[in-house]
Coordinates of C-alpha atoms in Angstrom, one line a residue:
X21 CA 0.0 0.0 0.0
X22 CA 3.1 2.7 0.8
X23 CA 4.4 1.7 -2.7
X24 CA 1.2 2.5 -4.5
X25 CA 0.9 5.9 -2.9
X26 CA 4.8 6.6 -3.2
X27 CA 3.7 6.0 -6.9
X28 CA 0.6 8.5 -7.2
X29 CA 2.6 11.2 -5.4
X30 CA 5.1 11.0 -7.7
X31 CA 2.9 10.9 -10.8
X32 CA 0.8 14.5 -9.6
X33 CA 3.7 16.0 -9.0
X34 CA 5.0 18.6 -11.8
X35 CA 8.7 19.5 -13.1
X36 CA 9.9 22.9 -12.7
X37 CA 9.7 22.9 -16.8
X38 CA 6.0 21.9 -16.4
X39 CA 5.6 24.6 -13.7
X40 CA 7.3 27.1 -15.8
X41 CA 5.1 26.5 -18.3
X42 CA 1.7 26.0 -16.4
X43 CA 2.5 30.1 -14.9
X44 CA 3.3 31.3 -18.9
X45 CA -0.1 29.9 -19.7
X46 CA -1.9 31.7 -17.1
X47 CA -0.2 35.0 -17.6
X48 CA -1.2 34.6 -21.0
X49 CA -4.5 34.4 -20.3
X50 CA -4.1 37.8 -18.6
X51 CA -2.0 39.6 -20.8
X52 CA -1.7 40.2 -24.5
X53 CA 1.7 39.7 -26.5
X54 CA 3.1 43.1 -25.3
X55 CA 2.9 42.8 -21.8
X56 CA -0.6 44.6 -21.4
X57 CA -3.1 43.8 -19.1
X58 CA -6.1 41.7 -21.3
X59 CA -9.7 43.7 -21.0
X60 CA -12.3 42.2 -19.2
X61 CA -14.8 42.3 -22.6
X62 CA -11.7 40.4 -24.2
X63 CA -11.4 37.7 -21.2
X64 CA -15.3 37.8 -21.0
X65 CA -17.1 38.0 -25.0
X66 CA -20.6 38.0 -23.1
X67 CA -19.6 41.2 -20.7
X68 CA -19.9 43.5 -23.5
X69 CA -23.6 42.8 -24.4
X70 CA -24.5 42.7 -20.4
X71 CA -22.8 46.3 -20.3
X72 CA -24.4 47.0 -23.2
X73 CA -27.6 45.9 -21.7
X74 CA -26.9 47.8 -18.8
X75 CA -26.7 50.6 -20.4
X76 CA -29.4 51.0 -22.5
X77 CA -31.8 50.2 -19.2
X78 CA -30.3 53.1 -17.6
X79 CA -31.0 55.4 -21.0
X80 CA -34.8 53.9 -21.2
X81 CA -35.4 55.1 -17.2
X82 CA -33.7 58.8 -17.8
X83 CA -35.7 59.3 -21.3
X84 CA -38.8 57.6 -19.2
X85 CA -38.4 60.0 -16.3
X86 CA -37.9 63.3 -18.4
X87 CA -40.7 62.0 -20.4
X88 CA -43.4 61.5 -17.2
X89 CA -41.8 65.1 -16.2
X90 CA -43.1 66.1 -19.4
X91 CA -46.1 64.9 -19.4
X92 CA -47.3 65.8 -16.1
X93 CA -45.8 69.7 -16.9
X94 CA -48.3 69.4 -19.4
X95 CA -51.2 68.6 -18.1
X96 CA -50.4 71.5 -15.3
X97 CA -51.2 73.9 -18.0
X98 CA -53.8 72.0 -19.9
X99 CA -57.2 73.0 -19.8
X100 CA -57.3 69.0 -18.1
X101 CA -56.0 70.0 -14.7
X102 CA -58.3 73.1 -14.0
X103 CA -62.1 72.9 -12.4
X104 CA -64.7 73.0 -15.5
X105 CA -67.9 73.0 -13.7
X106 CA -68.6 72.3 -10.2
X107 CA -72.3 70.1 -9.0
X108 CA -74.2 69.9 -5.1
X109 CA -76.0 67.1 -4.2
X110 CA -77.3 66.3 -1.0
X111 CA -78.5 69.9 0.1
X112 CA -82.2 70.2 2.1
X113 CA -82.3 73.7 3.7
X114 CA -80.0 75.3 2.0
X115 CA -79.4 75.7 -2.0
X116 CA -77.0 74.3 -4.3
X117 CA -75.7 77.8 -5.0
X118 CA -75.4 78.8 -1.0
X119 CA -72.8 75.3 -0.7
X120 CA -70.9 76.5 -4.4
X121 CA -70.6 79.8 -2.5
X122 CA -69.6 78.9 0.6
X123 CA -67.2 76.3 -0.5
X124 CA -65.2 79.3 -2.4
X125 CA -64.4 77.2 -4.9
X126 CA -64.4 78.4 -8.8
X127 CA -64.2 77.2 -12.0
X128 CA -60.8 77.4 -13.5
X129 CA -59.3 76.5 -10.0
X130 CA -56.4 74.0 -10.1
X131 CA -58.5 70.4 -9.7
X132 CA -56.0 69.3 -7.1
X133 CA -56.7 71.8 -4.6
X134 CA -60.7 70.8 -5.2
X135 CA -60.0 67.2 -4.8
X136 CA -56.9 67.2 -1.8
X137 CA -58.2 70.4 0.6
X138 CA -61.3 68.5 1.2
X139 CA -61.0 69.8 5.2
X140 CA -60.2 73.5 4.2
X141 CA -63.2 73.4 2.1
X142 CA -65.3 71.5 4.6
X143 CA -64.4 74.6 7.1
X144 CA -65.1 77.6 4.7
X145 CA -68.4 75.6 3.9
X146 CA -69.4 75.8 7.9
X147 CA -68.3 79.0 8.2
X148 CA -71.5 79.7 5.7
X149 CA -73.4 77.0 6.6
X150 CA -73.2 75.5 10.2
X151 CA -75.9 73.0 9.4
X152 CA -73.5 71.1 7.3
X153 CA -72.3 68.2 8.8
X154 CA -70.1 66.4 6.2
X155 CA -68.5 67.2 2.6
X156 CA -67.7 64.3 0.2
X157 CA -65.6 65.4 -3.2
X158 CA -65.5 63.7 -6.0
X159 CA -65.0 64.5 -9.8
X160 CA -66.7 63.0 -13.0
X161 CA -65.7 63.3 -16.3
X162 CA -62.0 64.4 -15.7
X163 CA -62.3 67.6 -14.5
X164 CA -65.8 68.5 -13.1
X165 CA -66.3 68.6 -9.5
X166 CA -69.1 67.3 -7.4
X167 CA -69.5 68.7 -3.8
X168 CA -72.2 65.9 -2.0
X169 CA -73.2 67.4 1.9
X170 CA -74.5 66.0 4.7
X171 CA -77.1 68.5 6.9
X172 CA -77.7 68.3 10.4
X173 CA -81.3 67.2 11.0
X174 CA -83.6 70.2 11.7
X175 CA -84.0 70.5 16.0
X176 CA -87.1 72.9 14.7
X177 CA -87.3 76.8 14.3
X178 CA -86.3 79.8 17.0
X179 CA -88.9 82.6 16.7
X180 CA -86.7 86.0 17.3
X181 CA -87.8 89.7 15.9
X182 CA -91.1 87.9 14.8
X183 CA -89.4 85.6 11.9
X184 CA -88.2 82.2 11.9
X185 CA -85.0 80.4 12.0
X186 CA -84.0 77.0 11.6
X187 CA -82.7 75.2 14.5
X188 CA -80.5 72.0 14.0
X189 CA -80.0 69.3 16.2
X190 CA -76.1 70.6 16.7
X191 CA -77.2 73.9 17.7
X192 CA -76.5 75.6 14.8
X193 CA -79.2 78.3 13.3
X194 CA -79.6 78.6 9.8
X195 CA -79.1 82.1 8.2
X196 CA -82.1 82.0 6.1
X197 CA -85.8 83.1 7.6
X198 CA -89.2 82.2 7.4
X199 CA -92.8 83.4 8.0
X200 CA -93.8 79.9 9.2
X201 CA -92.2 76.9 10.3
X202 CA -92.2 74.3 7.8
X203 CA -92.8 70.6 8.3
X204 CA -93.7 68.7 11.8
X205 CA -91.2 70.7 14.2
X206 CA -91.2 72.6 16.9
X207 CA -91.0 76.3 17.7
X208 CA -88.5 77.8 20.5
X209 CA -89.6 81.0 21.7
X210 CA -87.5 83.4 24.3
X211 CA -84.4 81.6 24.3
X212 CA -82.3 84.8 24.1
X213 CA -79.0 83.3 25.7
X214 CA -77.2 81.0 22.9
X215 CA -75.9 78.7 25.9
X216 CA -79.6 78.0 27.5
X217 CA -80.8 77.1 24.1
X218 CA -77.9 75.0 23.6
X219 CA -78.5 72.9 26.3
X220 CA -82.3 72.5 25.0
X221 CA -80.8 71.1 22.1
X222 CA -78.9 68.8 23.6
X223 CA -81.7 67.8 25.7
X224 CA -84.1 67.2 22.2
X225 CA -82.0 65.5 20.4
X226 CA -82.1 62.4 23.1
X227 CA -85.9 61.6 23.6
X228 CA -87.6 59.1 21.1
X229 CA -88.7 60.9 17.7
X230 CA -92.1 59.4 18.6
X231 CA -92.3 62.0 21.5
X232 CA -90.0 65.1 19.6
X233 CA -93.4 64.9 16.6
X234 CA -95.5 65.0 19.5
X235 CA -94.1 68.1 20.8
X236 CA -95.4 72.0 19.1
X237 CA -93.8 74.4 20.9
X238 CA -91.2 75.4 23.8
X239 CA -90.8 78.8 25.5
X240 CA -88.3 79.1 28.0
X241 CA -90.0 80.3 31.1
X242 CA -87.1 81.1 33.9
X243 CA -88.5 82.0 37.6
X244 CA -86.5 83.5 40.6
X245 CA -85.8 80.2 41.8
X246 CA -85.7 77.9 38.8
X247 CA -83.5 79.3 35.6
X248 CA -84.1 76.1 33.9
X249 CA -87.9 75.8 33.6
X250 CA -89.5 75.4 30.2
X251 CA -93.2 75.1 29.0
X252 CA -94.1 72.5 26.6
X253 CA -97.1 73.0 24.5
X254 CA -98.0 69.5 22.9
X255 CA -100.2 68.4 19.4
X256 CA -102.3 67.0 21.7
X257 CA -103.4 69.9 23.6
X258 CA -101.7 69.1 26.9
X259 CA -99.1 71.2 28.4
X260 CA -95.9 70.2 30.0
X261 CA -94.0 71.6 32.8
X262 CA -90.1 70.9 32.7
X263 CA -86.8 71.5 33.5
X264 CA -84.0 72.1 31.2
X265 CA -81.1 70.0 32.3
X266 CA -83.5 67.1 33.3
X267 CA -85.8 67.5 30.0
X268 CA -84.8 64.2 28.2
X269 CA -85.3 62.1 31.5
X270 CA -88.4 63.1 32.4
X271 CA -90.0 63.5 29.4
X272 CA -90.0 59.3 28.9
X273 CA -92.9 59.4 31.6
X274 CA -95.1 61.8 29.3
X275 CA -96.4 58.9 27.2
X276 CA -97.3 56.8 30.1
X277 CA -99.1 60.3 32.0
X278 CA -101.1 61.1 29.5
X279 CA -103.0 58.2 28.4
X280 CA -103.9 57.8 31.6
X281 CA -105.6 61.6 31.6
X282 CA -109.4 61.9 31.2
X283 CA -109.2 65.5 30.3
X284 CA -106.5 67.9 28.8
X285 CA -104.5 69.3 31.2
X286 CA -101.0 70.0 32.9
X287 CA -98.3 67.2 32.9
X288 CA -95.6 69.1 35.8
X289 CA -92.3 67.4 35.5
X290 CA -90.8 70.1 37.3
X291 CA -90.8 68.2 40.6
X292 CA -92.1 64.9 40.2
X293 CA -94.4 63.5 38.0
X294 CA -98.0 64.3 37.8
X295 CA -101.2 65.9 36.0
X296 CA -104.1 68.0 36.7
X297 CA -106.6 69.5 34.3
X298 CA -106.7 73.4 32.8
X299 CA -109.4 73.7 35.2
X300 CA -107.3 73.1 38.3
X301 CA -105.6 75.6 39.9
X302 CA -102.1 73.9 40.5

C-alpha cells in the first residue's frame, strides 16, 4: 500500500519545466503579446452585451423620467388640470348655489386643490353653513367637481324679531328666515342666551322621535328660583311643565301620564311626575 501511494505522489507531482510553463499559460490568459493587461470584454465575449444591456436600461429610465416630467408639466397647463364645472348634491335647507358659494371654490381653480383640501373646504363651507355636517368630493368626467353634503337634522325653528330660523339638532341656526315653520317641528320662543338654548338642544335630540313629533312648541319660562324651567305645549293639547337640564329624562314618563288623563290638562315634571286639568288651579 506505501508503494502505491509513493507512486501517485510521484505521478501528480510537476517538473519545474511543467511549472514554468503552467505560470506562462496563465499570464497569457491575462496579458496580451506586449505585456498589457487583457480587457475584461476580451477575457469575458458575453460582458460586453450585459454592459451594453446595462446601459441602454439606464437610458430607457432617464428618457422615461424626463418624459413623465413632461407629461405631467403638461397637463399642469392643460385645460385638463383646472375645475370645469362644479355640481351639489345632497343639500335640504340650503341651495345648491349657498354650498358653491360657501365652498369658495371656482371654475378654472387648479383640480388638485378641489379634490386634496377636502377639510379647508369643509371649514369655509361651515363658516357659511353650520348646518353642514359632512363634505364628500368627488369629480366625474376628468375635471368636473361634485361637492355631495351631509345636513344636520332640523331640532325645529327659533322665533326671534317675529321671523323664523332653523334650529339643527347641533345647535347651529340657519341664516335663512321664514314666516312659518315648515314641516312637523317645533318652535323655541325666548331663548335669548345661545348657551340656555344649547342645552335645550342637547336635551331634544335624546328623547324618542315618537315624543320630539309630538311636541309643538317650547318657550323658555325662567322663575327667581328655577333658571331652567320650560313650557311645553303639545299636538295634543296638553301642556308640559319641565326642566331644562333634566328635560330628556323626564319626558319618557309623558307617554305613560297622559294616556292615563281623562281630560286635557298640565303634565308638571318640574318636581315629580303628575297631571291636573286646565281647570285646576295647581
Amino acid at each position: 500500500m506505501s508503494k502505491n501511494k509513493f507512486f501517485k505522489r510521484k505521478k501528480t507531482e510537476l517538473t519545474p519545466w511543467e511549472a514554468l510553463q503552467g505560470k506562462k499559460e496563465k499570464k497569457s490568459k491575462r496579458f496580451d503579446f506586449f505585456g498589457n493587461p487583457k480587457m475584461i470584454s476580451d477575457r469575458l465575449p458575453k460582458l460586453k452585451k450585459y454592459q451594453h444591456h446595462v446601459l441602454r436600461q439606464k437610458l430607457a429610465i432617464i428618457v422615461g423620467s424626463f418624459l413623465v416630467i413632461g407629461l405631467v408639466a403638461l397637463y399642469f397647463v392643460s385645460p385638463l388640470s383646472k375645475v370645469q364645472t362644479i355640481s351639489v348634491s345632497g343639500e335640504k335647507t340650503v341651495s345648491k348655489q349657498q354650498v358653491e358659494n360657501a365652498s369658495n371654490l371656482h371654475t378654472n381653480d387648479p383640480l388638485s386643490r378641489a379634490l386634496f383640501n377636502k377639510k379647508a373646504t369643509l371649514r369655509e363651507i361651515k363658516k357659511e353653513l353650520p348646518q353642514v355636517k359632512s363634505l364628500t368630493i368627488s369629480h366625474d368626467k376628468w375635471n368636473d367637481v361634485k361637492l355631495s353634503i351631509v345636513e344636520y337634522d332640523l331640532a325645529g325653528y327659533v322665533y326671534k324679531n317675529k321671523e323664523y330660523y332653523q334650529l339643527f339638532l347641533n345647535g347651529a341656526i340657519g341664516a335663512s328666515t321664514f314666516k312659518q315653520p315648515v314641516g312637523n317641528y317645533p318652535t323655541y320662543s325666548k331663548f335669548d342666551k345661545p348657551a340656555i338654548l344649547q342645552s335645550m338642544v342637547t336635551q331634544y335630540r335624546k328623547i324618542p322621535l315618537k315624543i320630539r313629533n309630538g311636541i309643538s312648541e317650547i318657550d323658555y319660562q325662567p322663575s327667581k328660583v328655577n333658571n331652567q324651567r320650560i313650557y311645553i305645549y303639545m299636538n295634543d293639547r296638553n301642556k308640559v311643565i319641565a326642566n331644562i337640564d333634566n328635560f330628556a329624562d323626564k319626558m319618557a314618563f309623558y307617554p305613560s301620564i297622559s294616556s292615563k288623563m281623562k281630560e286635557k290638562g298640565v303634565v308638571d315634571l318640574e318636581v315629580g311626575a303628575y297631571s291636573y286639568p286646565y281647570n285646576k288651579k295647581s
